PDB file of C-alpha atoms and ligand atoms in Angstrom:
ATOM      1  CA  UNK A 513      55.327  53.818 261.478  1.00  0.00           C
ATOM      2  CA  UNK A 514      56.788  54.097 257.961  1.00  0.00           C
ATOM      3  CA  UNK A 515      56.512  57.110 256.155  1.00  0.00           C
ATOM      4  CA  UNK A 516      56.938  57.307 252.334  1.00  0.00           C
ATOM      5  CA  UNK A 517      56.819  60.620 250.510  1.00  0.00           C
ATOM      6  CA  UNK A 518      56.319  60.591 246.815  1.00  0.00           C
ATOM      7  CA  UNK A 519      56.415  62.945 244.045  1.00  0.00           C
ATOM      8  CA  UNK A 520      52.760  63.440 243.427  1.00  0.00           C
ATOM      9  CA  UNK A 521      49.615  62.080 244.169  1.00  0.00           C
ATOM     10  CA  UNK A 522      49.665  59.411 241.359  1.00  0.00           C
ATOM     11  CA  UNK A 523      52.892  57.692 242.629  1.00  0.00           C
ATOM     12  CA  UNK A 524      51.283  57.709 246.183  1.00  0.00           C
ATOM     13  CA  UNK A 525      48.784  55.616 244.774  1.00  0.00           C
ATOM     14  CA  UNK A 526      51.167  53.479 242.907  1.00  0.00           C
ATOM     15  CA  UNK A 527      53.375  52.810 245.588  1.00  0.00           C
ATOM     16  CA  UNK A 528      50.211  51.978 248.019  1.00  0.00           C
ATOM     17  CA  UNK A 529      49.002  49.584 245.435  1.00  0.00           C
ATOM     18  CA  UNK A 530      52.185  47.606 245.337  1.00  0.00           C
ATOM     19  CA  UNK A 531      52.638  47.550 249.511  1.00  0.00           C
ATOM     20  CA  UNK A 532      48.740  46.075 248.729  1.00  0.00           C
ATOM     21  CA  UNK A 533      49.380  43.636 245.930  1.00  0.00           C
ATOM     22  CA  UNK A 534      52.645  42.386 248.339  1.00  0.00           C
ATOM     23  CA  UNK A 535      50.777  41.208 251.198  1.00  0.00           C
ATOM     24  CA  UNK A 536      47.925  39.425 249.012  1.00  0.00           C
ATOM     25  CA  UNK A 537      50.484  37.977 247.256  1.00  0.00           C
ATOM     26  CA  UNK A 538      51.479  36.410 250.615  1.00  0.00           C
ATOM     27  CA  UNK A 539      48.144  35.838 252.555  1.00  0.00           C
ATOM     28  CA  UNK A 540      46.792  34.470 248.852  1.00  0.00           C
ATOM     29  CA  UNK A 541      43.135  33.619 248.282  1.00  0.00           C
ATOM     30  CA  UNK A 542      41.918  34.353 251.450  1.00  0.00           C
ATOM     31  CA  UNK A 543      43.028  38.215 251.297  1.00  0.00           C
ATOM     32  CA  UNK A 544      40.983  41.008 252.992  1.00  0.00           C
ATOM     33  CA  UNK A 545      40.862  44.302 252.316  1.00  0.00           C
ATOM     34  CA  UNK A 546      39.834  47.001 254.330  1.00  0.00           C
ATOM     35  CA  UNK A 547      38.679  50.155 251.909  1.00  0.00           C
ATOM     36  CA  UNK A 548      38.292  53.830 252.056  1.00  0.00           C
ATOM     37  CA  UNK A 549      35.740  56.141 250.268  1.00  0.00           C
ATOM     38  CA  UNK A 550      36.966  60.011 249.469  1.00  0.00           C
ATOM     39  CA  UNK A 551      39.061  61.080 247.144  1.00  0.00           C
ATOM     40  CA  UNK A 552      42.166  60.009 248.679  1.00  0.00           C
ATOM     41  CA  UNK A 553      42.176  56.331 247.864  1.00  0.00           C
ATOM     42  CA  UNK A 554      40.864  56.759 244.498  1.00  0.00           C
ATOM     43  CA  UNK A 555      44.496  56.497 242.415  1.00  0.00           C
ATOM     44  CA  UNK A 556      45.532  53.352 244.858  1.00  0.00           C
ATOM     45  CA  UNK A 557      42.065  51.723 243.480  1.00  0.00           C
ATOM     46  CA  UNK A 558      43.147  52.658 239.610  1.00  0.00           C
ATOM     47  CA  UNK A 559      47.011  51.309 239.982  1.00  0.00           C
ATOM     48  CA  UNK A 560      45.271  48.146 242.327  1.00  0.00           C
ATOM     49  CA  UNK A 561      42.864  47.745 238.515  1.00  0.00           C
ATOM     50  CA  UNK A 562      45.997  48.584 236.580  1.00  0.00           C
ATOM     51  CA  UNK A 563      48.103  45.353 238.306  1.00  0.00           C
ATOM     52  CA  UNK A 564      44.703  43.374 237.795  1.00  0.00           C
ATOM     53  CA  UNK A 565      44.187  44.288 233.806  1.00  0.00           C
ATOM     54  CA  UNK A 566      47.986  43.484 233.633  1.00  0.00           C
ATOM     55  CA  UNK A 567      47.937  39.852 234.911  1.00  0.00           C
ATOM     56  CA  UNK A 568      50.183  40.469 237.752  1.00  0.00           C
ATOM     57  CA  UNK A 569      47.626  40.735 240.844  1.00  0.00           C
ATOM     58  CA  UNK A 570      44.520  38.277 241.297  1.00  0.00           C
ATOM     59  CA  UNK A 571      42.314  39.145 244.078  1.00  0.00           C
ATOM     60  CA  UNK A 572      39.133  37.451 242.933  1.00  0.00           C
ATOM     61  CA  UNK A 573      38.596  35.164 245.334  1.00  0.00           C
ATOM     62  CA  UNK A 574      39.045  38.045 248.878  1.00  0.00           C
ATOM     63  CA  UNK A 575      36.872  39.895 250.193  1.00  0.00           C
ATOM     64  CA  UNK A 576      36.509  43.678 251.405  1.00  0.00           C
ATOM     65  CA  UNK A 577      34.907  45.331 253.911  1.00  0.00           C
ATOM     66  CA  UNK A 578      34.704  49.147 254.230  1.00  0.00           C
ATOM     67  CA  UNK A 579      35.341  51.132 257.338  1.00  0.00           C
ATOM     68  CA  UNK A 580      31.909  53.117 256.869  1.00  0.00           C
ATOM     69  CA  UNK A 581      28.543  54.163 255.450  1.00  0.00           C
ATOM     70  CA  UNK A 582      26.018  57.245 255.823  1.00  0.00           C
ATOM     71  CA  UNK A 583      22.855  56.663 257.185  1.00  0.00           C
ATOM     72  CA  UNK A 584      19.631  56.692 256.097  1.00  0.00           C
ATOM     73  CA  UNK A 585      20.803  56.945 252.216  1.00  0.00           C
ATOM     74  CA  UNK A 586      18.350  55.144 250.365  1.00  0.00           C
ATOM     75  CA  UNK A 587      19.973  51.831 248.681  1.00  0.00           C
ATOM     76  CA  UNK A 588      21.782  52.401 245.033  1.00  0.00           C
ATOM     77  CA  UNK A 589      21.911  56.489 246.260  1.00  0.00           C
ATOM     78  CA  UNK A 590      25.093  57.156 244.074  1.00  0.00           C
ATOM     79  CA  UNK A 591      26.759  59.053 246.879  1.00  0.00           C
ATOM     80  CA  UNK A 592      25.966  56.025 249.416  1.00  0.00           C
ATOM     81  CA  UNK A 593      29.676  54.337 249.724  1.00  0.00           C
ATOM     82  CA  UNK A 594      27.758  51.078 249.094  1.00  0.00           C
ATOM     83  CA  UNK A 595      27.692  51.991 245.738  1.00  0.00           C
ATOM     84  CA  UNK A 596      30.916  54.177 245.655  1.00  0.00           C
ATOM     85  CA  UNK A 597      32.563  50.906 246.625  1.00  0.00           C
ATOM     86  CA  UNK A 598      30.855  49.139 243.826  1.00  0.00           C
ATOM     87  CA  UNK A 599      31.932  51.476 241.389  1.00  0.00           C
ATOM     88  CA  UNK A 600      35.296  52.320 242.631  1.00  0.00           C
ATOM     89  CA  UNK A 601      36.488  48.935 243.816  1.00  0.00           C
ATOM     90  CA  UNK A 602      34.365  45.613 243.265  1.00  0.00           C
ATOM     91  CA  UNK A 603      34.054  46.239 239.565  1.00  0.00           C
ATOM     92  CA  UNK A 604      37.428  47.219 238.435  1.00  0.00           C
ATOM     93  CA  UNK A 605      39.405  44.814 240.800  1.00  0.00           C
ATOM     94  CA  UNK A 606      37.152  41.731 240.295  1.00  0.00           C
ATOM     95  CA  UNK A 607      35.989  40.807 243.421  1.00  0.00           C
ATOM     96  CA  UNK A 608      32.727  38.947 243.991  1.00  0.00           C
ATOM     97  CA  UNK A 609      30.100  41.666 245.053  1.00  0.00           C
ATOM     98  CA  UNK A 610      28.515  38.950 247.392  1.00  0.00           C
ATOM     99  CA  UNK A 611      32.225  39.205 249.054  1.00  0.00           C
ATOM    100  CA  UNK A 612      32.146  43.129 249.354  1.00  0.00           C
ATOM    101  CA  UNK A 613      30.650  44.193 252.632  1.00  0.00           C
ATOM    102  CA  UNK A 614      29.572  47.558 254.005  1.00  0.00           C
ATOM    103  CA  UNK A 615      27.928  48.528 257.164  1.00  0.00           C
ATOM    104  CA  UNK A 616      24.083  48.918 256.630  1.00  0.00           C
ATOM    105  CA  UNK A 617      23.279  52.485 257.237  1.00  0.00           C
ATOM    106  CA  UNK A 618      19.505  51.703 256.210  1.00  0.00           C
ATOM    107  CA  UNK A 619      19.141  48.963 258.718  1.00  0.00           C
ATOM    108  CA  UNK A 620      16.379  49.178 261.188  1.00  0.00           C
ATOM    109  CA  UNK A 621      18.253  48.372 264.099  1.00  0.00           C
ATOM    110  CA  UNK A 622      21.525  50.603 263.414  1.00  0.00           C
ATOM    111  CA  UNK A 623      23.198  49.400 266.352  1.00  0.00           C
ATOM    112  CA  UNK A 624      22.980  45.347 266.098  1.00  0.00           C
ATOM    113  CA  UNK A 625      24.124  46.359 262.681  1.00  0.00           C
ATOM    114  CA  UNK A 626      26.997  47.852 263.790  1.00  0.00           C
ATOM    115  CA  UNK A 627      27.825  44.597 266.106  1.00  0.00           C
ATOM    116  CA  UNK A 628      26.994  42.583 263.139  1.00  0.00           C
ATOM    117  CA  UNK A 629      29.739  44.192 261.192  1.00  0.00           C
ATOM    118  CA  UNK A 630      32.131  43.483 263.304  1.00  0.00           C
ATOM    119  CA  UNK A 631      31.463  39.979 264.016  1.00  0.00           C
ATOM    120  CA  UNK A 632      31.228  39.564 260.450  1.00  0.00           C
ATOM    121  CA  UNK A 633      35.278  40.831 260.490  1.00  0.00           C
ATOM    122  CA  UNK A 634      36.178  38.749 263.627  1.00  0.00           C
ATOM    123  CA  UNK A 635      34.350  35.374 261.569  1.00  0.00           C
ATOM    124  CA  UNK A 636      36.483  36.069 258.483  1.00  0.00           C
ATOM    125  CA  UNK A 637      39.507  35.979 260.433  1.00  0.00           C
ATOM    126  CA  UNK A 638      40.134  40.152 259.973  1.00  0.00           C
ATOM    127  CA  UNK A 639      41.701  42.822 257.824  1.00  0.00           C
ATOM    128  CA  UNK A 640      45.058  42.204 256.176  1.00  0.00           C
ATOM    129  CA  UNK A 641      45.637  45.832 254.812  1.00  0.00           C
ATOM    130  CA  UNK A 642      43.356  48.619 256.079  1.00  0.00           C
ATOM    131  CA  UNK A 643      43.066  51.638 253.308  1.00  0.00           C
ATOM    132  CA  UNK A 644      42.426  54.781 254.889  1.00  0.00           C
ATOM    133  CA  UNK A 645      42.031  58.827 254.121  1.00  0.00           C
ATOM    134  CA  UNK A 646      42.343  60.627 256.697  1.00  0.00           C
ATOM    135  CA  UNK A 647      40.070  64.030 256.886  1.00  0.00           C
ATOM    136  CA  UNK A 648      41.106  67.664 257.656  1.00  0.00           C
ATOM    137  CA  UNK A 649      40.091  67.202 261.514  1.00  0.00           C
ATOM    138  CA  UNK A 650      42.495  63.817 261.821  1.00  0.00           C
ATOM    139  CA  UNK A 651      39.485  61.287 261.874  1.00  0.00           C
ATOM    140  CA  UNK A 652      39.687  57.917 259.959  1.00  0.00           C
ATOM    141  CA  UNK A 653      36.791  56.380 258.859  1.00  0.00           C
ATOM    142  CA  UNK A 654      34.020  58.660 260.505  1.00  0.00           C
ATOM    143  CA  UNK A 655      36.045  58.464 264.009  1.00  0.00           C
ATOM    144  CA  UNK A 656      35.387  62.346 265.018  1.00  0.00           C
ATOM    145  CA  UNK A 657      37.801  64.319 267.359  1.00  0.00           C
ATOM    146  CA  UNK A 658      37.199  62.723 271.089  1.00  0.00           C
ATOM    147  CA  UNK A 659      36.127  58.970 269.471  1.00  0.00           C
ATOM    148  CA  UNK A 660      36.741  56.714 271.964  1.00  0.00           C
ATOM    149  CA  UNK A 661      40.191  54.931 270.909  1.00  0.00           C
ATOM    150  CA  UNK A 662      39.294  51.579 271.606  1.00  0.00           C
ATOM    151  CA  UNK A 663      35.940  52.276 269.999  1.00  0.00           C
ATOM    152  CA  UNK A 664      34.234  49.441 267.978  1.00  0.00           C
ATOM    153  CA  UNK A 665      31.470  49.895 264.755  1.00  0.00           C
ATOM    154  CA  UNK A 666      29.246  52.005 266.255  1.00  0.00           C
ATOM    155  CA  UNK A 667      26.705  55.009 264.946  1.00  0.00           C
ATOM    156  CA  UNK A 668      28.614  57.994 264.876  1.00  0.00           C
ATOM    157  CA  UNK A 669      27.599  62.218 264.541  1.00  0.00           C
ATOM    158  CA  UNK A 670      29.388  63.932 262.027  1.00  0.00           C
ATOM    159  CA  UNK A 671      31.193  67.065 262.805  1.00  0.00           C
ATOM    160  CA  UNK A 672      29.676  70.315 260.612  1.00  0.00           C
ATOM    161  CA  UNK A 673      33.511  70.210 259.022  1.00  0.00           C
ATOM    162  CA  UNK A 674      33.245  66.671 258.049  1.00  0.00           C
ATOM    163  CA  UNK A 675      29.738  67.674 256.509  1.00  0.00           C
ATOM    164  CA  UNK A 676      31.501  70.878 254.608  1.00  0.00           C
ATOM    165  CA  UNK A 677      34.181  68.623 253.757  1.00  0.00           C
ATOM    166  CA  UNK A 678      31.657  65.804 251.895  1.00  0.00           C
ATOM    167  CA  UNK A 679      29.346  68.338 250.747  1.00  0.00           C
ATOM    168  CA  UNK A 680      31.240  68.208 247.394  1.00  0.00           C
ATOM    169  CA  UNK A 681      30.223  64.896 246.553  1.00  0.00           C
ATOM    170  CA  UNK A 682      26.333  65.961 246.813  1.00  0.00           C
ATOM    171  CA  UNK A 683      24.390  69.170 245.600  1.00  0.00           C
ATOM    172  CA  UNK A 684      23.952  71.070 248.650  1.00  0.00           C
ATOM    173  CA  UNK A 685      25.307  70.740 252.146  1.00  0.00           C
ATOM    174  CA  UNK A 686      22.125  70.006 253.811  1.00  0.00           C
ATOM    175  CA  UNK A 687      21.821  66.536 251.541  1.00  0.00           C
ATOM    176  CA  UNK A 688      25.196  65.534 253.706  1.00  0.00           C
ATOM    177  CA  UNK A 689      23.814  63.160 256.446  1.00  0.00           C
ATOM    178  CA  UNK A 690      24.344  64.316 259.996  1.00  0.00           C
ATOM    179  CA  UNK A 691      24.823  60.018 260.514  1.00  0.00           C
ATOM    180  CA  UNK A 692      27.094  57.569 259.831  1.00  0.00           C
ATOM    181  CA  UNK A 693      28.163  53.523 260.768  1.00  0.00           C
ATOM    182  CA  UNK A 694      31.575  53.664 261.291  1.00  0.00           C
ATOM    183  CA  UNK A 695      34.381  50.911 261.818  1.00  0.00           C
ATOM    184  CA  UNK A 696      35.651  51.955 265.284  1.00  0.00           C
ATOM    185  CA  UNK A 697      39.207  52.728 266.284  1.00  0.00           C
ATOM    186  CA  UNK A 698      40.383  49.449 268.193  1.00  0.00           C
ATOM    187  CA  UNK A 699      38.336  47.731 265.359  1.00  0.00           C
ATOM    188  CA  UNK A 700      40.797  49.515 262.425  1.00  0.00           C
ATOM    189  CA  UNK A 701      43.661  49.121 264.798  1.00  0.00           C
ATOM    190  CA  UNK A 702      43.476  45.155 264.500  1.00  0.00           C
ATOM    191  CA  UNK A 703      43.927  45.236 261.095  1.00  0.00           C
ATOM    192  CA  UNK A 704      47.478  43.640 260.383  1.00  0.00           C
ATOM    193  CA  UNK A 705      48.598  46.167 258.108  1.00  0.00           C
ATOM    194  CA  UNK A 706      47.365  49.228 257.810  1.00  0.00           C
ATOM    195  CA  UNK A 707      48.375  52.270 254.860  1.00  0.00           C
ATOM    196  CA  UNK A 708      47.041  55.679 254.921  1.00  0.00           C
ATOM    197  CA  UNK A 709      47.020  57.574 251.954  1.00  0.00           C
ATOM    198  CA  UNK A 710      46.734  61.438 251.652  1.00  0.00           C
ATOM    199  CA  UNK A 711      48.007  64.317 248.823  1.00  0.00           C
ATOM    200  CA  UNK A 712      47.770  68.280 249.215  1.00  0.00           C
ATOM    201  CA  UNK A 713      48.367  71.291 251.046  1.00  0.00           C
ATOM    202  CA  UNK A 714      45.029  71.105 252.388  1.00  0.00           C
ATOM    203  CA  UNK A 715      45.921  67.695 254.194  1.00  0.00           C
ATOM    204  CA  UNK A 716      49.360  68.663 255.409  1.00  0.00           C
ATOM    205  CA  UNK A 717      48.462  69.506 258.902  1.00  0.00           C
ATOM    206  CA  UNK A 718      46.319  66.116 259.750  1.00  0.00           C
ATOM    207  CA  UNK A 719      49.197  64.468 258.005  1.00  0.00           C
ATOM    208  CA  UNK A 720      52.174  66.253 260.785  1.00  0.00           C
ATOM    209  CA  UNK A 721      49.757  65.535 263.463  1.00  0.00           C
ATOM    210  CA  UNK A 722      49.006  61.327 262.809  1.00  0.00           C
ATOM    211  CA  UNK A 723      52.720  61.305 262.314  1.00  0.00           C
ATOM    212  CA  UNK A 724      54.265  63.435 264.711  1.00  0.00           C
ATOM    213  CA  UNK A 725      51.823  64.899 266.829  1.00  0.00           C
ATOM    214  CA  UNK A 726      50.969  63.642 270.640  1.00  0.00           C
ATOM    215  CA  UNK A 727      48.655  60.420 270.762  1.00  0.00           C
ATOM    216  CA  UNK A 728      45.024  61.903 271.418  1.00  0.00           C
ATOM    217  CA  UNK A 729      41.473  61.296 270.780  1.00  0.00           C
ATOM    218  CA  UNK A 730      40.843  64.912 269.467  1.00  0.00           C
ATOM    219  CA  UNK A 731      43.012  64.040 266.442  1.00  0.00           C
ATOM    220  CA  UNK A 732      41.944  60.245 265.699  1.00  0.00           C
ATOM    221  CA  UNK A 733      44.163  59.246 263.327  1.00  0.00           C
ATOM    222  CA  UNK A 734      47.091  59.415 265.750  1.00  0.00           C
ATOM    223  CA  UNK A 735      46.332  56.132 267.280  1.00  0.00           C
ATOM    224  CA  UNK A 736      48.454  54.631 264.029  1.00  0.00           C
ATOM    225  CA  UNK A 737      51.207  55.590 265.949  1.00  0.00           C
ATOM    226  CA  UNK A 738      50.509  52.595 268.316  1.00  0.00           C
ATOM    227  CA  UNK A 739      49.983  49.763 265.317  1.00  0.00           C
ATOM    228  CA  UNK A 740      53.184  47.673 264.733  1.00  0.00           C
ATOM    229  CA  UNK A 741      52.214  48.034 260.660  1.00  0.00           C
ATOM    230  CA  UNK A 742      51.140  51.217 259.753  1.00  0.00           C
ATOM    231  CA  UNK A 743      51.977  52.625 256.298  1.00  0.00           C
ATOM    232  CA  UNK A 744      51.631  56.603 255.859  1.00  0.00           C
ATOM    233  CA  UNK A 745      52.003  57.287 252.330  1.00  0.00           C
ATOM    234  CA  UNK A 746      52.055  60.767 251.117  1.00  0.00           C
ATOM    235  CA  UNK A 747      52.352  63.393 248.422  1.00  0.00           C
ATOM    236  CA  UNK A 748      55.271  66.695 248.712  1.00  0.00           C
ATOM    237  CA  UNK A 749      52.419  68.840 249.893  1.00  0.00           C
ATOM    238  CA  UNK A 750      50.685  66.396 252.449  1.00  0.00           C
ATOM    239  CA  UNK A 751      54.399  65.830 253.858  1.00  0.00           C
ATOM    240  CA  UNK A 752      55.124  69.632 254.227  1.00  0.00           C
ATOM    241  CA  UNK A 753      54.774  70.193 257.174  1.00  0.00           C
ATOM    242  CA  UNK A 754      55.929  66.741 258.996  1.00  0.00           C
ATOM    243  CA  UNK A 755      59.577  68.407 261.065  1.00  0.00           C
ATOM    244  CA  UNK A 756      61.264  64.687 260.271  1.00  0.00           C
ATOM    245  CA  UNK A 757      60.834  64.690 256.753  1.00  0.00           C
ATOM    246  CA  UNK A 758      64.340  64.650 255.562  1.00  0.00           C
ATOM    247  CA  UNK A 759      64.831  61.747 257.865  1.00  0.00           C
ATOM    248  CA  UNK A 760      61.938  59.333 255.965  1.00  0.00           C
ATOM    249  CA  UNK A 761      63.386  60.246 252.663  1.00  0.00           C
ATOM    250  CA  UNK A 762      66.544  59.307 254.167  1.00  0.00           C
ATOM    251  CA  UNK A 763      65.449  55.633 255.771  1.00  0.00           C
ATOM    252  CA  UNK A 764      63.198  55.207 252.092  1.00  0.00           C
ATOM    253  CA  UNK A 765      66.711  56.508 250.218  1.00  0.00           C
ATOM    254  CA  UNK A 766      68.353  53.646 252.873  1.00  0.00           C
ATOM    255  CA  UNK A 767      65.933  50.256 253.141  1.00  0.00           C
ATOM    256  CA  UNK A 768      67.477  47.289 253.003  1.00  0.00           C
ATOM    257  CA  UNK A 769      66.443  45.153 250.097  1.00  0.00           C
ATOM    258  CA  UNK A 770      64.517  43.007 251.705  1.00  0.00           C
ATOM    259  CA  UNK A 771      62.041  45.486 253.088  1.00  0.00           C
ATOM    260  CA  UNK A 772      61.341  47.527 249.521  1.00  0.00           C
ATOM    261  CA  UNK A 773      58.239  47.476 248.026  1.00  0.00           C
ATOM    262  CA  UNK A 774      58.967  47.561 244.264  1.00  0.00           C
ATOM    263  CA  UNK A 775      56.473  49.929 242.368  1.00  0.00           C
ATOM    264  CA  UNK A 776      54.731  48.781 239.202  1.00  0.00           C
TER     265      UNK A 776
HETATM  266  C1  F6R B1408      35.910  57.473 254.044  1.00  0.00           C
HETATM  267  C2  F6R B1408      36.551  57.731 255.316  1.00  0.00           C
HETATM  268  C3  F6R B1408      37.112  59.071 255.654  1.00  0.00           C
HETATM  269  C4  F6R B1408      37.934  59.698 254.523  1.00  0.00           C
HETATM  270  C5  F6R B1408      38.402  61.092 254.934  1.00  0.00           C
HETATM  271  C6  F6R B1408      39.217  61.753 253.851  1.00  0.00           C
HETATM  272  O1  F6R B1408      35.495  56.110 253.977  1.00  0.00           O
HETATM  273  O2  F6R B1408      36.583  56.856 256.092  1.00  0.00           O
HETATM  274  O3  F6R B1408      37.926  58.947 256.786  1.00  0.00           O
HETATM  275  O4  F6R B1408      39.037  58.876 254.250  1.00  0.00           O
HETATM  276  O5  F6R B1408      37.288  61.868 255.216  1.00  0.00           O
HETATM  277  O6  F6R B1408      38.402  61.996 252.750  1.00  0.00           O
HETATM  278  P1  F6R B1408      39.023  62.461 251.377  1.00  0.00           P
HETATM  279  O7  F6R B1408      39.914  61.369 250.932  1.00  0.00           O
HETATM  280  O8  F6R B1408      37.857  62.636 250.448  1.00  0.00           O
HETATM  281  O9  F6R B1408      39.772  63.718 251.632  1.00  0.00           O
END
């Protein structure tokens, strides 16, 4: 696991963008991207636009899937991360909204949804870089405390935190689905590369506890410690309370040239 502590939030997202914008360059047209709702991944998706505007990252021709969706949002519901992904990451990085999936949270049969999403990954030959967030109770994509950690796309509760926590994207708390679709664990954790993003306080104890904290299924995101290409990129705050942190600024202070990722 490589950990990278930045300044501030807005270098986070720069330096995630170019880690991105590195391995398309490699896997070329047939890049896939994994993305993230939340506010997390929001300044990765600006500096991913800003390398697009400038003419030094083409991505046109990949394709994305995200790790989740509410259910039972009706279709174009602004808050439904069908359309957050449209407006957040088809549009400004140019990718062909026929090549943008999501899981179907409206579909009638929720679970051969969920098995169609992840055939759809397995047929496209899977994720190159997974985005993630991860939230105050250590899940990625909706993966609660106790998810199985093999888990595949499956229907998923949300806890009342997670609610609380999304409740500021709608106008009340009881408009926050109790549902989701949700990529599963072992599904995220065949991704080839995956990069976690998080800044503040408020995320500094999920952050210690993917990095440094024992491997269980009561905080999710801590199966990253077991992927060979995992990416945790984080604000001062969000790394204050990680007990090695003088020792990644060290190894970042240290890389060997061939393993830095130059920031735009
Ligand atoms: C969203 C997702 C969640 C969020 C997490 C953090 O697609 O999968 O795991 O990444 O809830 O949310 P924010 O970034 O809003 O704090």
């Amino acid at each position: 696991m490589d950990v990278i502590i930045c300044k501030d939030a807005a270098e986070a997202g720069r330096y995630a963008a170019a880690k991105i914008a590195m391995v398309a360059k490699e896997v070329g047209n047939r890049f896939v991207l994994g993305v993230a709702t939340g506010s997390s991944p929001l300044r990765t998706y600006q500096a991913l636009a800003d390398l697009v505007d400038s003419g030094k990252l083409d991505i046109s021709e990949g394709s994305a899937f995200a790790l989740d969706e509410y259910v039972g949002l009706p279709k174009g519901h602004p808050e439904s991360y069908a359309e957050v992904i449209r407006k957040t990451v088809t549009e400004p990085l140019h990718l062909k909204p026929e090549n943008v999936h999501v899981p179907d949270g409206f579909a009638k049969d929720l679970k051969q949804a969920a098995l169609d999403y992840d055939a759809a990954i397995k047929a496209i030959g899977g994720v190159d870089v997974q985005i993630l967030g991860v939230g105050s109770n250590g899940h990625i994509g909706f993966n609660e405390p106790t998810s199985s950690l093999a888990s595949r796309t499956r229907i998923k509760t949300l806890t009342p935190q997670t609610r609380e926590d999304n409740a500021r994207f709608f106008d009340s708390l009881e408009q926050v689905p109790h549902h989701c679709l949700t990529q599963g664990l072992g599904t995220i954790m065949e991704a080839r590369n995956v990069v976690l993003v998080a800044d503040g306080e408020h995320k500094a104890e999920a952050i210690a506890a993917v990095v440094e904290g024992p491997i269980t299924s009561m905080f999710p995101g801590s199966v990253l410690q077991m992927h060979q290409h995992a990416t945790i990129i984080v604000d001062e705050a969000a790394a204050s309370k990680l007990k090695l942190a003088d020792y990644y600024r060290d190894m970042l202070e240290h890389l060997p040239e061939w393993q830095r990722v130059k920031v735009a």
